[in-house]
Short mmCIF file of C-alpha atoms in Angstrom, two decimals:
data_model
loop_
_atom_site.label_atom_id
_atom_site.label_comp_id
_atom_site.label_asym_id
_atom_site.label_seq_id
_atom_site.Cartn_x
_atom_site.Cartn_y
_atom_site.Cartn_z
CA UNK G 1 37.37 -12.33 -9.89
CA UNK G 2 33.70 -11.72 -9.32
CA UNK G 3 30.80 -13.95 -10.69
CA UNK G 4 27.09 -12.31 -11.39
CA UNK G 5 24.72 -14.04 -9.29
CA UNK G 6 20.81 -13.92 -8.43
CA UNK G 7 20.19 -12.09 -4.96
CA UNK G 8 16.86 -11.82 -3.84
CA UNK G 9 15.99 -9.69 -0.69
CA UNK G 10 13.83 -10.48 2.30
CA UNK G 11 10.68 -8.38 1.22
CA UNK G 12 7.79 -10.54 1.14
CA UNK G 13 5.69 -10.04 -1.93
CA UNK G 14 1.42 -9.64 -0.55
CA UNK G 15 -1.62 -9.03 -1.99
CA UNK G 16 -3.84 -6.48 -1.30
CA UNK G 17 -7.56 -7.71 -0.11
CA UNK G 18 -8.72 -4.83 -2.48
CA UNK G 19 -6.81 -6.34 -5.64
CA UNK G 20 -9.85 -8.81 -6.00
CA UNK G 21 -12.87 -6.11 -5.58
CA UNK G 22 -15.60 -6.66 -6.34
CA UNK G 23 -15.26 -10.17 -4.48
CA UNK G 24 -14.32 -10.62 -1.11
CA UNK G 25 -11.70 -10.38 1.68
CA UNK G 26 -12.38 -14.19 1.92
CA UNK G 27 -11.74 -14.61 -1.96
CA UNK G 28 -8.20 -12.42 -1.42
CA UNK G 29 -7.05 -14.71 1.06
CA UNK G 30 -7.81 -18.02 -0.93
CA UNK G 31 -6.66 -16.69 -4.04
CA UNK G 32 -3.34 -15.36 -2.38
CA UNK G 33 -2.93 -18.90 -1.13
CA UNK G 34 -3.04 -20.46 -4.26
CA UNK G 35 -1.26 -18.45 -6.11
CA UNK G 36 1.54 -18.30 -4.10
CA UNK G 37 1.69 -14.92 -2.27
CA UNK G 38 4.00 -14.53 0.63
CA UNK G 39 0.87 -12.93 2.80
CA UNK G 40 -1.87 -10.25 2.21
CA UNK G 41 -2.23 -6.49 3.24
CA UNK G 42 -6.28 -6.50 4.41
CA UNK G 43 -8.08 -3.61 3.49
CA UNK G 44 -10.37 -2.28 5.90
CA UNK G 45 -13.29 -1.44 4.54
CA UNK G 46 -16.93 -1.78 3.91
CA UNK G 47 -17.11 -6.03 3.77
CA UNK G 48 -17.74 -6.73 7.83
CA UNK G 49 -15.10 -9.56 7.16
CA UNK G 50 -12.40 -6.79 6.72
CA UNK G 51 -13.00 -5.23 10.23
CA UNK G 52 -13.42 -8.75 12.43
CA UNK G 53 -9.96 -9.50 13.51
CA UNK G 54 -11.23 -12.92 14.69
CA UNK G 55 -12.93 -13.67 11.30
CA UNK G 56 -9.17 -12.72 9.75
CA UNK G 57 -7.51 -14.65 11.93
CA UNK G 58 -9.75 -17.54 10.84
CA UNK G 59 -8.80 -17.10 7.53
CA UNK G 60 -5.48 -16.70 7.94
CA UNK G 61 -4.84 -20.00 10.06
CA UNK G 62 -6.92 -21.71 7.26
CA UNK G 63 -5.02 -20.66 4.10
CA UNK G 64 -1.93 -20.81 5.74
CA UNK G 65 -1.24 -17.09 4.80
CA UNK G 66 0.32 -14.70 7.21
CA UNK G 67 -1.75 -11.00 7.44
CA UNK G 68 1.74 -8.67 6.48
CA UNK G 69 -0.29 -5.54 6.77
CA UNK G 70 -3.01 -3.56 7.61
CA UNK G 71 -4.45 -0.64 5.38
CA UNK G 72 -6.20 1.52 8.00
CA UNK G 73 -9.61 2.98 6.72
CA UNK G 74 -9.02 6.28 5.22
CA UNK G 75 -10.81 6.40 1.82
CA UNK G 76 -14.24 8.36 0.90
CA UNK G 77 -16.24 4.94 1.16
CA UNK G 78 -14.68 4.15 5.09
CA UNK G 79 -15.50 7.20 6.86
CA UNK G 80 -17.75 5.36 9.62
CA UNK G 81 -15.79 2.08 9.36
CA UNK G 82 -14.87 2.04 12.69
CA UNK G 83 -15.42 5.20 13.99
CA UNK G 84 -16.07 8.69 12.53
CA UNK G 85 -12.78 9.74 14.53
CA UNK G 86 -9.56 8.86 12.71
CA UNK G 87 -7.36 8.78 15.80
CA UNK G 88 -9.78 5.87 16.93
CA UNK G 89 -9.35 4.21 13.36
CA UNK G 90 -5.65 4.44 13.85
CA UNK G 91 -5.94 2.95 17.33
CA UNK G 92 -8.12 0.29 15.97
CA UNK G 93 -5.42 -0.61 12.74
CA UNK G 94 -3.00 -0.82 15.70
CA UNK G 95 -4.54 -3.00 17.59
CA UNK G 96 -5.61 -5.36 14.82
CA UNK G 97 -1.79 -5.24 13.54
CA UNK G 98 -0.55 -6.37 16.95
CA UNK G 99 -3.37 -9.01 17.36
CA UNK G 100 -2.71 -10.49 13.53
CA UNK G 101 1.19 -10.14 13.75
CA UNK G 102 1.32 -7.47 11.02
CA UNK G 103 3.88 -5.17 10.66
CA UNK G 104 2.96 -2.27 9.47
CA UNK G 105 -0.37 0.03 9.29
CA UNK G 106 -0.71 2.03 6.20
CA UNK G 107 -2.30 5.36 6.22
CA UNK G 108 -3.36 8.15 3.95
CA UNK G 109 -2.80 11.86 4.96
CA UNK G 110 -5.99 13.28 6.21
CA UNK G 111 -8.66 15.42 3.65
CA UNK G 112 -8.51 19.19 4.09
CA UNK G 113 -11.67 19.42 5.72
CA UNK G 114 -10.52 17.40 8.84
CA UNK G 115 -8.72 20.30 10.09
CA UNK G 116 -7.82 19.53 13.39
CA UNK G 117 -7.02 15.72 12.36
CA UNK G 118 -4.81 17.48 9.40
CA UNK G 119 -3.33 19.55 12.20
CA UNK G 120 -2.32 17.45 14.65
CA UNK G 121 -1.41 14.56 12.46
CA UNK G 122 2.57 14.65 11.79
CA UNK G 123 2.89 14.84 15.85
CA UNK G 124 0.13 12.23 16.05
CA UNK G 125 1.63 9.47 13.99
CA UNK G 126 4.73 10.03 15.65
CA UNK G 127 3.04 9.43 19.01
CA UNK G 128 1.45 6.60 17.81
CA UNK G 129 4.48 5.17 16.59
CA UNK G 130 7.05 5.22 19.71
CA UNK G 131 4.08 3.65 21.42
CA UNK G 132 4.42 -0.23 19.12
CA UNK G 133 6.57 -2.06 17.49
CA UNK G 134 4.19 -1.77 14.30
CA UNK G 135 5.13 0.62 11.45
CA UNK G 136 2.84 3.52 10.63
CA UNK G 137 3.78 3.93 6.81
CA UNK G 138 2.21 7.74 5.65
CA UNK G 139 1.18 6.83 1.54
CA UNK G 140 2.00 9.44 -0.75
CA UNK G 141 -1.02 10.39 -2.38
CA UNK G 142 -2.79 12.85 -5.43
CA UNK G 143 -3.69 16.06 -6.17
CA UNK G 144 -7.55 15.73 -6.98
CA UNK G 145 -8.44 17.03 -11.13
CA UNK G 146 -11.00 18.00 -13.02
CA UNK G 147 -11.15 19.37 -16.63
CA UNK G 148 -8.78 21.41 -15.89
CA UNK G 149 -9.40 22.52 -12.50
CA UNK G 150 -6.79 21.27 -9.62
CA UNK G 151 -7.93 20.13 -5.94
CA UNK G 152 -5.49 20.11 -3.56
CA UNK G 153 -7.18 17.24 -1.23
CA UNK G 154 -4.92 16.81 1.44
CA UNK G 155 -3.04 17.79 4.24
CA UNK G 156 -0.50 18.69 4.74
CA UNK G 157 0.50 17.54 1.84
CA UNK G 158 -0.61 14.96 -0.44
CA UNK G 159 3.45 14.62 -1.34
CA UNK G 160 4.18 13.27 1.90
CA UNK G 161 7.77 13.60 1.59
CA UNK G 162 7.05 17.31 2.80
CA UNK G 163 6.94 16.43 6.48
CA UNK G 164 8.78 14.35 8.63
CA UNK G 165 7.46 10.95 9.24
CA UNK G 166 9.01 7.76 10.65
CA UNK G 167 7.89 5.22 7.50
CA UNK G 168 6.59 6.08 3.94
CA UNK G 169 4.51 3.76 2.20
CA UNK G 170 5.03 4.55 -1.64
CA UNK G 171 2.19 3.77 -4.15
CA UNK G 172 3.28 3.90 -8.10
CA UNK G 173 -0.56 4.38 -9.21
CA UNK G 174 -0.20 7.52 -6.70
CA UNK G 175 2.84 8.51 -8.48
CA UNK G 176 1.89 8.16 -11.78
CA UNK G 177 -1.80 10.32 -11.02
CA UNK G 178 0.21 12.64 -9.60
CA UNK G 179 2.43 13.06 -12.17
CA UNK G 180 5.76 13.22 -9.91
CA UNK G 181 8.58 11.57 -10.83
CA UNK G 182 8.29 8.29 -8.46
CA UNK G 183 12.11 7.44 -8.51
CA UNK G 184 12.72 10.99 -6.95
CA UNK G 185 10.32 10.25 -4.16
CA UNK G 186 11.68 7.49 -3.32
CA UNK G 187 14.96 8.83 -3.41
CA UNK G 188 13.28 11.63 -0.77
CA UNK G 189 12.48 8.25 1.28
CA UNK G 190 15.41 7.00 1.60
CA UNK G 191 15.50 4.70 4.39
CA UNK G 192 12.21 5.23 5.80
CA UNK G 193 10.73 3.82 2.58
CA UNK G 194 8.97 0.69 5.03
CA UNK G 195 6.31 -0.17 2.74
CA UNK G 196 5.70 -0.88 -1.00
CA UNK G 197 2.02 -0.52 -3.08
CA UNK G 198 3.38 -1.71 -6.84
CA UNK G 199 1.05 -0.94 -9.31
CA UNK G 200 1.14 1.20 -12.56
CA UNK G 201 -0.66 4.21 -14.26
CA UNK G 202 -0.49 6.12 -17.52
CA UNK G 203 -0.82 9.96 -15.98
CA UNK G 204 -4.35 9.64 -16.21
CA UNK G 205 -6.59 12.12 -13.47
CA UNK G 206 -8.37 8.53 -11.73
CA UNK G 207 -6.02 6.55 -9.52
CA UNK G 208 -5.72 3.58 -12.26
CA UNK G 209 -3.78 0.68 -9.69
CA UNK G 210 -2.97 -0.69 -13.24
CA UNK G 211 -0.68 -4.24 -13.53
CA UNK G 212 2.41 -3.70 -13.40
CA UNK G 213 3.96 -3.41 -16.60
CA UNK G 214 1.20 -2.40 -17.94
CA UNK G 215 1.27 1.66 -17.43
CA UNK G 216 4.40 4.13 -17.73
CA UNK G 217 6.16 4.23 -13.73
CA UNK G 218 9.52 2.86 -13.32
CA UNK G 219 7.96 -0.41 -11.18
CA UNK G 220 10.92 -2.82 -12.56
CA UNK G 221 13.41 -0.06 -11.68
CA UNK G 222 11.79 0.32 -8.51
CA UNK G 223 12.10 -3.19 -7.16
CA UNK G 224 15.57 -3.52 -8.69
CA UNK G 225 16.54 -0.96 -6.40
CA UNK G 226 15.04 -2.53 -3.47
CA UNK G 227 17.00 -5.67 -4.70
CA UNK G 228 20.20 -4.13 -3.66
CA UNK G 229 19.45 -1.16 -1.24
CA UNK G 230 18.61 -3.90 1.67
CA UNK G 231 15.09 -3.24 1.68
CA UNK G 232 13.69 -4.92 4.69
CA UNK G 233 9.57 -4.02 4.03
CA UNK G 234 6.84 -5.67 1.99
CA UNK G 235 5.82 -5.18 -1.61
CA UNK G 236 1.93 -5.04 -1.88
CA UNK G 237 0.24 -5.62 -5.04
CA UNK G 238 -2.61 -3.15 -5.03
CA UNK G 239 -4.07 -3.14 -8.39
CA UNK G 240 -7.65 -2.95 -9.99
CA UNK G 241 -9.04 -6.33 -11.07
CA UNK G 242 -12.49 -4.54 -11.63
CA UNK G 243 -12.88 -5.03 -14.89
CA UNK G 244 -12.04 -8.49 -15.26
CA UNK G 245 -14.85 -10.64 -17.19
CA UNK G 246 -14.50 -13.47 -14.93
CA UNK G 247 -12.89 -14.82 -12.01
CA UNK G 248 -10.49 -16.47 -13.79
CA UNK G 249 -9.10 -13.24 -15.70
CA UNK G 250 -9.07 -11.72 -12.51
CA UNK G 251 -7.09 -14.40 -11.14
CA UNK G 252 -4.20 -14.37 -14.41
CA UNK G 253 -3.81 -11.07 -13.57
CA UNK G 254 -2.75 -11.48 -10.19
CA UNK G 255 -0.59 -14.13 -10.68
CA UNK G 256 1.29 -11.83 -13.85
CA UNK G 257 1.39 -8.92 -11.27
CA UNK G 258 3.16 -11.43 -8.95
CA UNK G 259 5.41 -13.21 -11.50
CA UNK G 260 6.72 -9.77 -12.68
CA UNK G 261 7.19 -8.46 -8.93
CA UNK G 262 9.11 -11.62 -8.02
CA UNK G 263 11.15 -11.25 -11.57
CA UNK G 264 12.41 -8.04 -10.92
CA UNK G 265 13.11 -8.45 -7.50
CA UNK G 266 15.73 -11.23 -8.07
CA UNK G 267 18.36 -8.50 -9.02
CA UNK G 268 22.01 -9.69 -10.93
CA UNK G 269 24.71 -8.79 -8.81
CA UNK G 270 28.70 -9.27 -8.70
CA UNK G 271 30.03 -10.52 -5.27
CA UNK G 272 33.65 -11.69 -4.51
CA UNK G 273 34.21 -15.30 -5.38
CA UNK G 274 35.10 -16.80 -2.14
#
């Protein structure tokens, strides 16, 4: 006979330094801490704390919270974060990675307009990748809308399931802008899905990064999957805390986004009585 039983995988459940914009990378790490995240994924971006590796480390060795991740900086708002030239960011989100003990960089395809980044990219983050032990995890991304009107932002593709890469990272809010069917792409993945961003979205046109839960993408079937598939990545929260009133609503929804994550990762499962 076979009795159901609780099996939860390895994947460590982080939190995204950009889950608690408008404060700071500081704040992510103490709130993290306290609320019992397994580690953080640090956004690189405009606070100067975000692109000292030594300050990080502080942090990290303070809080007692291991750095899982780091998100190189590819959005609008990064582009002279370290560099105008995003082979030198990439080098750079290496580096820090290996320095930190991270695991995994995550990176967006590049915009249309950096052709010969967009070019040489696929071949690029393959390079990259037989040259560490770190993860490059390609994010699937959005077609860009307005009105009516359609913006294809990125290349190759922002479906990055289109080209061959070594690790996906796959974002729900992505999906659900998008409008792809996020259990498909994942099932595209397969087992170079390395890297998890759970959060949720209603379809809207603006990336929402919504609580999980809270939107209409298939997170609880998502991490029930990686429950029994042997997922061996992390699951980032990455949502948008922007509108909280205070600190302290920003803080409750953190800790639901993580009580849900952990819920649905603890998946039922029949193994032989032994």
């Amino acid at each position: 006979m076979a009795e159901p039983v609780v099996r939860i995988p390895d994947a460590k459940v982080a939190l995204s330094t950009a889950s608690v914009y408008p404060e700071s990378t500081a704040t992510a790490f103490e709130i993290a801490a306290r609320l019992g995240y397994d580690g953080v994924e640090v956004m690189v971006w405009t606070d100067p704390v975000s692109q000292d590796i030594e300050a990080l480390r502080r942090l990290s060795d303070y809080h007692q919270i291991p750095i899982l991740a780091v998100h190189a900086p590819c959005l609008l708002i990064t582009q002279r974060v370290w560099s105008t030239d995003p082979w030198v960011k990439l080098q750079r989100a290496q580096a820090a990675a290996e320095k930190l003990g991270a695991s995994t960089v995550v990176v967006h395809p590049p915009f249309r307009w950096q052709r010969g980044y967009a070019n040489a990219f696929v071949d690029g983050i393959w390079r990259m990748a037989d040259e560490t032990d770190v993860r490059f995890a390609v994010e699937n991304m959005y077609p860009w809308r307005y009105r009516d009107r359609e913006m294809l932002a990125y290349a190759p593709d922002w479906d990055v399931t289109k080209d061959d890469y070594r690790h996906f990272t796959v974002d729900l809010s992505h999906t659900a802008t998008a409008r792809t069917d996020a259990m498909e792409m994942i099932d595209r993945m397969g087992d170079r899905l390395g890297h998890v961003h759970l959060a949720d979205g209603k379809g809207s046109a603006k990336d929402e990064h919504l609580v999980p839960g809270r939107g209409t993408q298939p997170c609880a079937e998502l991490l029930e999957r990686l429950a029994t598939s042997g997922f061996d990545g992390h699951v980032v929260i990455e949502v948008n805390t922007r509108r909280a009133m205070s600190s302290a609503e920003r803080e409750a929804d953190l800790a639901e986004a993580l009580a849900y994550t952990r819920l649905h990762l603890a998946s039922a499962v029949k193994v032989p009585r032994s």
